[in-house]
XYZ file of C-alpha atoms in Angstrom:
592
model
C 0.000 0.000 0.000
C 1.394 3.373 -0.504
C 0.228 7.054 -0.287
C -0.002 9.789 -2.421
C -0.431 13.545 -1.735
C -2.747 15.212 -4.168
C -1.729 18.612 -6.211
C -4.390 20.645 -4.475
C -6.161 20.217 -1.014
C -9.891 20.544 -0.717
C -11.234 23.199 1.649
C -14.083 22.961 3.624
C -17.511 24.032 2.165
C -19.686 26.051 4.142
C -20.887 25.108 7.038
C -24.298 27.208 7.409
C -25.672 23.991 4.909
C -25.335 20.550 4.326
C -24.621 20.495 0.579
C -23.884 22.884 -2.543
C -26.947 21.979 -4.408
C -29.073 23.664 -1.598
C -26.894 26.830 -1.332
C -28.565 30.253 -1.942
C -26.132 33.241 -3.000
C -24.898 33.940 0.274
C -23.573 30.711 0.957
C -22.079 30.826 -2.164
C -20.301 34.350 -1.807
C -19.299 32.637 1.091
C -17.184 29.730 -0.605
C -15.831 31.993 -2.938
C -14.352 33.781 0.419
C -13.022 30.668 1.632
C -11.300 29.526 -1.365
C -9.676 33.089 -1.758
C -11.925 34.219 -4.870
C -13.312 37.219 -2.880
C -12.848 39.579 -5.799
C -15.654 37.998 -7.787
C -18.297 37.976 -4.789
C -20.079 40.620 -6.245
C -20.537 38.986 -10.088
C -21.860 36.047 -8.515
C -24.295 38.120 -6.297
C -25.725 39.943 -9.353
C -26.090 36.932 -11.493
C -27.773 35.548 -8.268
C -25.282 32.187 -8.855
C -26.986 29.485 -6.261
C -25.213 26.485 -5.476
C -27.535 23.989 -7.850
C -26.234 26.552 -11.016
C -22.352 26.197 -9.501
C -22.705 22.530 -11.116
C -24.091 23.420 -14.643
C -20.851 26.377 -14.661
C -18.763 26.445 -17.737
C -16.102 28.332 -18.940
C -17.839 30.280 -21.472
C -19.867 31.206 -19.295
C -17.926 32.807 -17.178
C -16.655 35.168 -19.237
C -20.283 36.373 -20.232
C -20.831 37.631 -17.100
C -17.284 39.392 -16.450
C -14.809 36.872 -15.820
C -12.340 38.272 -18.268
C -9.064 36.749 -17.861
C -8.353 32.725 -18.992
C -6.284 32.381 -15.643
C -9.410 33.528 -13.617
C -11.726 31.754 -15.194
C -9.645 28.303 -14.485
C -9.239 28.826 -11.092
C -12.636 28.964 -10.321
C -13.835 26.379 -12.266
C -10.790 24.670 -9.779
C -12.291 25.415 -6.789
C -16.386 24.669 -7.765
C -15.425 21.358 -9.276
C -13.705 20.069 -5.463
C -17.809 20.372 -4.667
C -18.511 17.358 -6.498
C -15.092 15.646 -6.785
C -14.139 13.271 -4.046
C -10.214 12.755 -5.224
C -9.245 16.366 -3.441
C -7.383 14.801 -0.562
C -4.742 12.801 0.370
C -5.358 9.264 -0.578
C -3.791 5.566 -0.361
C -3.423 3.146 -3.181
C -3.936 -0.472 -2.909
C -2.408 -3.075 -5.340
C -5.507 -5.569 -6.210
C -5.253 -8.452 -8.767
C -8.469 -7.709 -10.090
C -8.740 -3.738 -10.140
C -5.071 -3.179 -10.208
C -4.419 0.207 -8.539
C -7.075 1.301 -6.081
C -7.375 4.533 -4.983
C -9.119 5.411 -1.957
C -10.344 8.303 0.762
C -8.911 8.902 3.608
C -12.670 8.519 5.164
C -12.557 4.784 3.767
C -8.822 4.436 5.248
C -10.110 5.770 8.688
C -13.049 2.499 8.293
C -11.044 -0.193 6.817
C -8.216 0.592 9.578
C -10.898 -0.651 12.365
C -11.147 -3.926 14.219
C -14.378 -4.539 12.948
C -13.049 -4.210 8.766
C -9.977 -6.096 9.119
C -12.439 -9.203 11.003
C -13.111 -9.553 7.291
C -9.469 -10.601 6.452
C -10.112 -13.953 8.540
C -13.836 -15.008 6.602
C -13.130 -16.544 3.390
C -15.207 -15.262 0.286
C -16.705 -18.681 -0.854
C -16.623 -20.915 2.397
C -16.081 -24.604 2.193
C -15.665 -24.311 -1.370
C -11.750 -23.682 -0.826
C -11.938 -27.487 0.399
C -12.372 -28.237 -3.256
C -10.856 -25.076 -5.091
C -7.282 -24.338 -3.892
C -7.034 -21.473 -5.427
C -10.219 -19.883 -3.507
C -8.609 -19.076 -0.393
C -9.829 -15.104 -1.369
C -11.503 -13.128 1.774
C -14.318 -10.677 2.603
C -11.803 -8.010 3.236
C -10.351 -8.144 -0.583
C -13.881 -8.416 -2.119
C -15.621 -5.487 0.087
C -12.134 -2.818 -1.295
C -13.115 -4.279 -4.959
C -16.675 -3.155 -4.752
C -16.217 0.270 -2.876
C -13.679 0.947 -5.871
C -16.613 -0.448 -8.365
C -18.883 1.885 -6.124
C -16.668 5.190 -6.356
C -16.139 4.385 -10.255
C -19.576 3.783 -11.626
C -20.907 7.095 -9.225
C -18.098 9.201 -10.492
C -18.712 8.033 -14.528
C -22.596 8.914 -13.817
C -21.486 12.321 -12.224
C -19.250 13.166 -15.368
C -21.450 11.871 -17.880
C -24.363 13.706 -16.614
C -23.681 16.773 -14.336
C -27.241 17.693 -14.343
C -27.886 14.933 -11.724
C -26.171 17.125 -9.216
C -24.411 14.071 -7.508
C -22.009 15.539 -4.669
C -19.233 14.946 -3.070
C -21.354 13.742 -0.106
C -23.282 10.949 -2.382
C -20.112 9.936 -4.127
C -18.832 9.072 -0.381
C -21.538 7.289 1.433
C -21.934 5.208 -1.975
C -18.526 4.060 -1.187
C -18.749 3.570 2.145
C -21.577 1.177 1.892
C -19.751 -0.578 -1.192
C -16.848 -1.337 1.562
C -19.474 -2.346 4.543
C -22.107 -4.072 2.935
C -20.717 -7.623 3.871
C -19.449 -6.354 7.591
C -21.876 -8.834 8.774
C -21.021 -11.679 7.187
C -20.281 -15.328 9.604
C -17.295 -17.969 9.711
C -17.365 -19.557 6.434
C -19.449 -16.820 4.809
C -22.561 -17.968 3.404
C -22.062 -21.307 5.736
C -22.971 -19.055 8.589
C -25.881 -17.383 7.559
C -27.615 -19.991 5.350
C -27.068 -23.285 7.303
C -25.739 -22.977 10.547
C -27.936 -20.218 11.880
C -31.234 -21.520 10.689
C -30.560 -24.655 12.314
C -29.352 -23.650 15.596
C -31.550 -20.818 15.918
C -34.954 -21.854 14.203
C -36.761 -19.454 15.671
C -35.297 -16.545 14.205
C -35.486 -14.870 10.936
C -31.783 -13.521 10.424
C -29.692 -12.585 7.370
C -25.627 -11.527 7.069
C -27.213 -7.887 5.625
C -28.761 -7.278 9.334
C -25.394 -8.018 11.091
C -23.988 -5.683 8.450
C -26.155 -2.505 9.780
C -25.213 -3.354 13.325
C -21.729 -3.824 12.794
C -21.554 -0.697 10.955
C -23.334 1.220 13.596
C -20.771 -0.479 16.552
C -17.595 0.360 14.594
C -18.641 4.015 13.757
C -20.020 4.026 17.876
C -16.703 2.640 19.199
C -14.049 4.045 16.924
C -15.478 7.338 17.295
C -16.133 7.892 13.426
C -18.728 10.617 13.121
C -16.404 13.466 13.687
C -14.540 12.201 11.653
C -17.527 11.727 9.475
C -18.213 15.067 9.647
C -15.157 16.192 9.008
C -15.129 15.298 5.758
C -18.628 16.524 4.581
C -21.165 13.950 5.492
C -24.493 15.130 6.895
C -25.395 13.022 10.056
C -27.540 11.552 11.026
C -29.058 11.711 7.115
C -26.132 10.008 5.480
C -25.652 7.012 7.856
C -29.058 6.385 7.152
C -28.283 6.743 3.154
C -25.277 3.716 3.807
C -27.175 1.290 5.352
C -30.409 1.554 3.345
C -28.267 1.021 0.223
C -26.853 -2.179 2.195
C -30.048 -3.746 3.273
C -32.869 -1.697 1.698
C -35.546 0.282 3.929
C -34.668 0.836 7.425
C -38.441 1.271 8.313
C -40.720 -1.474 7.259
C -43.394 0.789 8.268
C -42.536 3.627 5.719
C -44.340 5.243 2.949
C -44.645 2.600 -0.110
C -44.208 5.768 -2.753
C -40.873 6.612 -1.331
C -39.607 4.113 1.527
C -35.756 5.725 2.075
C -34.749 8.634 4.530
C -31.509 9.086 3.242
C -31.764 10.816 0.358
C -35.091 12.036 -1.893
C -36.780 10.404 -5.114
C -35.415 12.174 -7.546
C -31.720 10.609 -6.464
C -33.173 6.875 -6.401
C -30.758 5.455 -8.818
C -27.799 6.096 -5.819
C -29.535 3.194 -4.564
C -28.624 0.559 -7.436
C -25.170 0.624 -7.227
C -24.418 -1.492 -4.242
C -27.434 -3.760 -3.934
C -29.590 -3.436 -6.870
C -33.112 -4.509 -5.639
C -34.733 -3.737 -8.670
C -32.436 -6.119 -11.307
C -29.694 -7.227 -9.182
C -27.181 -5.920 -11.596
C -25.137 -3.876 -9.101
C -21.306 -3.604 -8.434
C -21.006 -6.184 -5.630
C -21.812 -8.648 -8.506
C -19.288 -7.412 -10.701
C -16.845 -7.508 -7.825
C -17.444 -11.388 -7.315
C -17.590 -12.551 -10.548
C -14.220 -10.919 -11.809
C -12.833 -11.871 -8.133
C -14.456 -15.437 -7.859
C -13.136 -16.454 -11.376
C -9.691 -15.254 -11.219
C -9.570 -17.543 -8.100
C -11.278 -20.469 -9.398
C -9.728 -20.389 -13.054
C -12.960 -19.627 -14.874
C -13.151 -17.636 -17.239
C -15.595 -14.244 -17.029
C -17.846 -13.845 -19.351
C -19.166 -10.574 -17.614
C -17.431 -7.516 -18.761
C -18.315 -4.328 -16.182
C -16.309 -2.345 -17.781
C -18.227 -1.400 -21.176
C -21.816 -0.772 -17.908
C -19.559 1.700 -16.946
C -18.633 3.022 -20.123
C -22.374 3.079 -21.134
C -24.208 3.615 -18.125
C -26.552 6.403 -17.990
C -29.372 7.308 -15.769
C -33.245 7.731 -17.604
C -36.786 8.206 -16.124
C -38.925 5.067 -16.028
C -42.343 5.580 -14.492
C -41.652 8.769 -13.105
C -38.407 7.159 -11.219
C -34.347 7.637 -12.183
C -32.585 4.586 -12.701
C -29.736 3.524 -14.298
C -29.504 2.288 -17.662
C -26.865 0.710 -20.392
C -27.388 1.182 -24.640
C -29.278 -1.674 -26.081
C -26.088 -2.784 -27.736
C -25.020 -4.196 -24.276
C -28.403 -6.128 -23.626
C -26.316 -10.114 -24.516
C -23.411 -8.503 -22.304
C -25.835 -8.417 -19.449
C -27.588 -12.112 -20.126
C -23.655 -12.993 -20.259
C -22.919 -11.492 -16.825
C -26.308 -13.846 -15.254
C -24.761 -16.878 -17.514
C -21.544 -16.579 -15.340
C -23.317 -16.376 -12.238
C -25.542 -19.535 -13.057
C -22.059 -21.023 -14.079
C -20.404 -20.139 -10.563
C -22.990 -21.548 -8.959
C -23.029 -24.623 -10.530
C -19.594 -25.175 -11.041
C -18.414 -24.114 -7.653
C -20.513 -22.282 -5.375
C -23.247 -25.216 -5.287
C -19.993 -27.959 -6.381
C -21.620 -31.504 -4.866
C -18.204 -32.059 -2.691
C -18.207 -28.373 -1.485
C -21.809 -28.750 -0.780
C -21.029 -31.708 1.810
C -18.006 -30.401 3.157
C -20.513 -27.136 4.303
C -22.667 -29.565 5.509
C -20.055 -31.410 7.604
C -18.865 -28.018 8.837
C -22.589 -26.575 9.652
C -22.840 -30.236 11.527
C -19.594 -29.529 13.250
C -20.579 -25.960 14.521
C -23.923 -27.248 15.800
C -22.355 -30.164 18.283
C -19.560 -27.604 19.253
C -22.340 -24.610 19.556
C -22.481 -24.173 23.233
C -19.043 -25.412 24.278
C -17.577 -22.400 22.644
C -17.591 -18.953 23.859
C -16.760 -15.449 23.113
C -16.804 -11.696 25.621
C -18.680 -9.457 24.743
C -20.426 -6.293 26.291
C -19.886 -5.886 29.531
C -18.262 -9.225 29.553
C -21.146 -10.949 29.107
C -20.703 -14.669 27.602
C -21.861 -15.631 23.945
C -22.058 -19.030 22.617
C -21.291 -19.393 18.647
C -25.284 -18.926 17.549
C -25.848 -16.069 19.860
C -22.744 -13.989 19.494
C -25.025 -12.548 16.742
C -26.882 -10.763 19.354
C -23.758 -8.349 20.173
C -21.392 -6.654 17.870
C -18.783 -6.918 20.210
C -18.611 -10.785 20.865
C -19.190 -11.211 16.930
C -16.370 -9.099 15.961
C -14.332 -12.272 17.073
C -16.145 -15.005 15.062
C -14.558 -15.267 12.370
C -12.578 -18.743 10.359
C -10.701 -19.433 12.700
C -13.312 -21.680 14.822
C -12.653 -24.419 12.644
C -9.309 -24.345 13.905
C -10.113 -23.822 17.587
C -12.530 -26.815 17.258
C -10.118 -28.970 15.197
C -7.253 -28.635 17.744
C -8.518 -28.452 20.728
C -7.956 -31.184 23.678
C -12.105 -30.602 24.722
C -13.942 -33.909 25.754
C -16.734 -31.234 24.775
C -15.878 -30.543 21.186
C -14.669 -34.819 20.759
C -17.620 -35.220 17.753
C -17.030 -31.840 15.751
C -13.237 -32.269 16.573
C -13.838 -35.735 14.837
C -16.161 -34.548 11.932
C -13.588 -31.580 11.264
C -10.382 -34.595 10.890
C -12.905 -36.561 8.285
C -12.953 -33.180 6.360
C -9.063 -32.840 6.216
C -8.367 -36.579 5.514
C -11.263 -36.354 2.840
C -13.238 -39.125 4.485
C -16.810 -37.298 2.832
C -20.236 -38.822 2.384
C -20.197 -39.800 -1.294
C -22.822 -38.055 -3.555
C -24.402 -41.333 -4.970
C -26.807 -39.141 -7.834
C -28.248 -36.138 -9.156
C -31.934 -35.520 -10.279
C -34.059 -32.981 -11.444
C -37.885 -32.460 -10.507
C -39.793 -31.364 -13.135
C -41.616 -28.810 -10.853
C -40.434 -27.084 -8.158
C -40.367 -29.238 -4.680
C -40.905 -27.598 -1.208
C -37.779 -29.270 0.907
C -37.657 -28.946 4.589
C -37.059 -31.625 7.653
C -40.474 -33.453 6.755
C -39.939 -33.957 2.894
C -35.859 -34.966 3.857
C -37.334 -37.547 6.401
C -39.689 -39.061 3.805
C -37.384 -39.217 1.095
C -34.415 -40.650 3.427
C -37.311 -43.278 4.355
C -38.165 -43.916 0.413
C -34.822 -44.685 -0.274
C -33.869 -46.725 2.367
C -36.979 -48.707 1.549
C -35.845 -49.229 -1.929
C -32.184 -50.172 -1.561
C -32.097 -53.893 -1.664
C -29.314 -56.389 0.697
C -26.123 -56.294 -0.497
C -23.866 -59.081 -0.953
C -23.376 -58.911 2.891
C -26.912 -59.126 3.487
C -26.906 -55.411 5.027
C -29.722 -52.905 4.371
C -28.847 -49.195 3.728
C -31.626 -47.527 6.443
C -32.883 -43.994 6.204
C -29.799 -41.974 8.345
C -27.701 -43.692 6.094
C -28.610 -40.574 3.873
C -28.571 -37.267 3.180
C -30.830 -34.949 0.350
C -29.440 -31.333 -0.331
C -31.990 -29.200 -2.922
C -30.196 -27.064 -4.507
C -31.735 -23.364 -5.954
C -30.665 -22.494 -9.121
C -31.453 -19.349 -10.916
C -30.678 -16.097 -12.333
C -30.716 -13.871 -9.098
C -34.484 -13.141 -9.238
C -36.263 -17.023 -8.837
C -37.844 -17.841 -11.740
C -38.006 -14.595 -13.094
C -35.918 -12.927 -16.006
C -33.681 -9.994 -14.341
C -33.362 -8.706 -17.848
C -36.894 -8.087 -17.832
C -36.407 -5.238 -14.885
C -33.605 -3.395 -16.693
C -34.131 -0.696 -18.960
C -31.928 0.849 -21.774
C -31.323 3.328 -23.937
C -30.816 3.784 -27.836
C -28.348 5.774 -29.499
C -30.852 8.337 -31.122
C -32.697 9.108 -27.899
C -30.118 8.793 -24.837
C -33.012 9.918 -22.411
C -35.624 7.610 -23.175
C -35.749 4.565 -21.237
C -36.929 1.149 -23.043
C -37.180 -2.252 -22.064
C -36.201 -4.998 -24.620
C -37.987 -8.901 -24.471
C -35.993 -11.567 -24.708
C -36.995 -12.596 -28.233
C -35.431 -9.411 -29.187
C -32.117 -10.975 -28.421
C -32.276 -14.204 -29.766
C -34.023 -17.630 -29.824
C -30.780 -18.928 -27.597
C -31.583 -17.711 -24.765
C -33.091 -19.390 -21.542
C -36.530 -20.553 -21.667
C -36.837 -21.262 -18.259
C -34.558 -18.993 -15.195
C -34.869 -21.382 -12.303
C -34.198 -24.819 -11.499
C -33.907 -27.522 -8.749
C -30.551 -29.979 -8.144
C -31.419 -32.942 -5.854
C -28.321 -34.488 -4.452
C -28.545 -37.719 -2.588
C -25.353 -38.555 -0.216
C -24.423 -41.926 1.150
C -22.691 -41.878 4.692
C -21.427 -45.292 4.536
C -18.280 -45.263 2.351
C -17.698 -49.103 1.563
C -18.013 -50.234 -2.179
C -20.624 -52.417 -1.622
C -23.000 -49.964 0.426
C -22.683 -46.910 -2.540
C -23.373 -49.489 -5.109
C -26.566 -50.364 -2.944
C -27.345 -46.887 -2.329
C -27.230 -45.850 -6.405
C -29.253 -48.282 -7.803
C -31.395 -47.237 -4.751
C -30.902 -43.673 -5.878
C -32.288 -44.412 -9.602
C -35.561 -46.734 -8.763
C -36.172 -43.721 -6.398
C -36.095 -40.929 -9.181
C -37.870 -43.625 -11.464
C -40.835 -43.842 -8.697
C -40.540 -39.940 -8.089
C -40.859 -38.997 -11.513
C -37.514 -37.184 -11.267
C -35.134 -36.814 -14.445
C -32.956 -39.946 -15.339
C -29.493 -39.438 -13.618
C -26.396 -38.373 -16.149
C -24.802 -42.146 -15.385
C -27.967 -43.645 -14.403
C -27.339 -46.313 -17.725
C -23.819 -47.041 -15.251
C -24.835 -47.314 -12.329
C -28.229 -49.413 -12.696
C -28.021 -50.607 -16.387
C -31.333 -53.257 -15.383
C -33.180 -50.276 -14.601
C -33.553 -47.452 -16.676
C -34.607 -49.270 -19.459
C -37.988 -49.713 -16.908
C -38.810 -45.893 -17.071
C -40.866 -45.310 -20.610
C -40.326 -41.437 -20.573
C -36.402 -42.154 -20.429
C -36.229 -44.588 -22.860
C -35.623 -42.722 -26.777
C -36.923 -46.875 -27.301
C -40.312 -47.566 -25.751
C -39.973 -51.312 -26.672
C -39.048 -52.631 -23.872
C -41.836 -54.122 -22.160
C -41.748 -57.731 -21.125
C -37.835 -57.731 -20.711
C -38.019 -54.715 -18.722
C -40.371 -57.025 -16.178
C -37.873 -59.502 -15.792
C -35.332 -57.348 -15.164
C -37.300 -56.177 -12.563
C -38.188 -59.001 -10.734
C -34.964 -60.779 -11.396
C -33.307 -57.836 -9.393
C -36.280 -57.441 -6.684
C -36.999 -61.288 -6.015
């Protein structure tokens, strides 16, 4: 990391208001004192120049209204463009793989150089799935720097592209504050935490890594004394705290207005809030981050290019609402971009073994739940599934508990201690198949216990005369989609044409081409087999396929392998339907 001094230093604006754009003349006189342009106080009084014009102020004219000399004229444009600007101070430069050279505020230095920040270093950005990937040993901390500098970059294009959105200083700051803090809240093992271990330790409770996120961001600015600092550099509190966390985690108020649900900042600057978390399409910077990220570490390949949505990126009216838009050009860029992220989950994120191995680890941190213990406020005692409850305690969960649990001497932590050395010597429930439902299945304890109890019921004695029974399995679902269920994200964005840059249209999918998706959702079901010898898995696949056969599930990829005397049995997965009487004595023959 290095520093670098800037060529000129911002001064402070006026203090009498919170921003330019609502400055009357006086305030503005008065920021023409400040930055030593006194002797032009009186042209701007006559032309009654308000702080919303200041932004719209070009060089020509300047000179129409008096501003003779060339030299003159440049320094003021100088001085009114630090308004808006956010690269006026000393800064620090970070060397990323991704980005390459990442330049950031001093206000983001101040956060990222906090306890709470640098907890991010020790949570890795995709989990278990480094158990399967060895080049995904990437963290939080990395990722949350890549998508503040995504943030400050697609804010700043807007702002240049389109001055007469009057973004300021103060928006271009709290956007990239919440680009660094929007995954503050996130658990040991990332997604682990919040999607597995949590809802089955605390049942009872609704809770997502996006609510830890606002709380930890309200305990590090609380304890590291940041609102002066805050202040300092031209936010508006308590207005713009309220701006970074609704762009986080949405509406702080569930009970607010439907028309207009933020507090942070008014209507006519909604498109500020699709930058970090885009609720509307989900095409937002923290994706772009990921994807780039993710793949570099992986070795994929990204097909997502965020660099011509920057180039193109403008903001229209839709329905009486700003958001941001791309040229219609870019529309297959964008279905490329939700391509990758079906591929990443697919591929990696949802990978069968890296699905297990979370599995073994959520199993794990549920035996070893309230055996381990963390301080927090007033030295009050947290086990792992409540330290959620206090910022302070859960500024210390982080990774490491898998290696607390995994070397510890405990009689208390014996069975996660032992689950944890089956992950490292790569002693893993097998995956014996993979299916597809042909509509969408509800999964929850119930439907796993009745399936378990299908196919334990259908696996016949193996040659040692043992029968698999129901715990001998385990049934994952896996959700697979395009960010928005089974709907087409596309659909929600709007763009622009050439000829009319200000119009906002939205383009159908059989605009683009007959390639496309048909369908944006879909369901994996895995079935695992805990027993390990070769006799047992055999058992439990040819269990596997009579199971999808009775279930109307898809015929598994080696189905024909696995249970040769079977498949032939199922008409709809047969290209030949003559198979009947043979297909009976295969049957009983195997069944008798």
């Amino acid at each position: 990391m290095a520093s670098r001094k800037r060529l000129f230093e911002g001064s402070p604006a006026p203090k009498s208001v919170r921003d330019f754009r609502d400055w009357g003349v006086e305030e503005t006189c008065e920021f023409l004192r400040k930055e030593g342009l006194r002797d032009w106080e009186d042209t701007f009084r006559a032309q009654n120049i308000t702080g919303a014009i200041l932004r719209s102020l070009e060089e020509t004219h300047l000179e129409k209204i008096g501003v003779k000399r060339l030299g003159d004229r440049l320094l003021i444009l100088h001085s009114v463009k630090k308004l808006w600007l956010i690269g006026t101070q000393s800064s620090k430069v970070f060397n990323d793989p991704v980005h390459g050279h990442v330049e950031l505020h001093p206000l983001l230095i101040k956060i990222i150089d906090t306890p709470q920040f640098q907890r991010l270093r020790n949570i890795k950005q995709l989990g278990g799935t480094y158990f399967v990937f060895p080049g995904a040993s990437h963290n939080r901390f990395e990722h949350s720097i890549g998508v503040c500098h995504l943030a400050g970059q697609l804010v700043q294009a807007l702002n240049e592209r389109q001055p007469e959105l009057l973004i300021s200083h103060r928006d271009i700051l709290c956007v990239q504050i919440a680009g660094l803090c929007h995954d503050l809240g996130h658990g040991p093992f990332s997604h682990l935490f919040d999607g597995m271990f949590i809802p089955k330790a605390r049942p009872e409770i609704t809770w997502k890594h996006e609510h830890a996120s606002l709380a930890m961001f309200d305990h590090m600015v609380k304890v590291n004394h940041l609102e002066p600092v805050m202040k300092d550099h031209g936010l508006v509190l308590p207005e713009d705290l309220d701006f970074i966390k609704e762009q986080i985690a949405g509406p702080l108020d569930s009970n607010a207005d439907e028309k207009w649900p933020y507090k942070g900042r008014p209507e006519d600057m909604s498109f500020l809030y699709e930058i970090v978390a885009n609720k509307r399409n989900g095409i937002d910077v923290d994706k772009w981050d990921y994807f780039a990220r993710d793949c570099y570490h992986l070795g994929f390949r990204n097909n997502c290019d965020h660099g011509r949505f920057l180039t193109f990126a403008r903001v229209c009216e839709d329905n009486n609402r700003k958001i941001i838009c791309t040229r219609d050009k870019e529309v297959e860029n964008l279905y490329n971009m939700f391509y990758t992220r079906n591929r990443l989950h697919r591929e990696a994120y949802q990978h069968k073994v890296g699905t297990i191995i979370e599995t073994r680890i959520t199993d794990a941190f549920l035996k070893a739940d309230r055996f381990i213990h963390f301080q927090g406020s007033g030295g009050q005692k947290f086990t792992l599934s409540t330290a959620i409850e206090d910022m302070e305690a859960y500024t210390k969960v982080t990774d490491h508990i898998f290696e607390q649990i995994l070397y510890s001497s405990s009689e208390e932590l014996a069975e996660s201690r032992t689950i944890l050395n089956d992950i490292i010597r790569r002693r893993l429930y097998k995956c014996v198949g993979e299916t597809r439902p042909e509509k969408p299945v509800t999964f929850d304890q119930e439907t796993e216990k009745t399936w378990r109890e299908d196919l334990a019921t259908n696996s016949a004695p193996h040659s040692r005369g043992e029968t698999l029974q129901p715990e001998d399995f385990v049934v994952r679902v896996v959700e697979l989609n395009y960010g928005m269920k089974e709907k087409n994200p596309i659909d929600e964005m709007r763009f622009y044409c050439k000829d009319d840059p200000n119009r906002a249209v939205s383009i159908n999918k059989n605009q683009v081409s007959k390639l496309l998706p048909q369908c944006f959702s879909e369901q994996l079901i895995r079935v695992y087999c805990k027993k390990l010898d070769g006799h047992s898995l055999d058992a439990a696949k040819k269990s596997f396929v009579q199971w999808c056969m009775d279930m109307d599930f898809s015929k598994p990829q080696d189905g024909d392998v696995t249970a040769p005397e079977l498949t032939p049995l199922k008409v709809s997965w047969c290209q030949d339907h003559g198979t009947g009487e043979k297909a009976k004595r295969v049957r009983n023959n195997l069944f008798k």
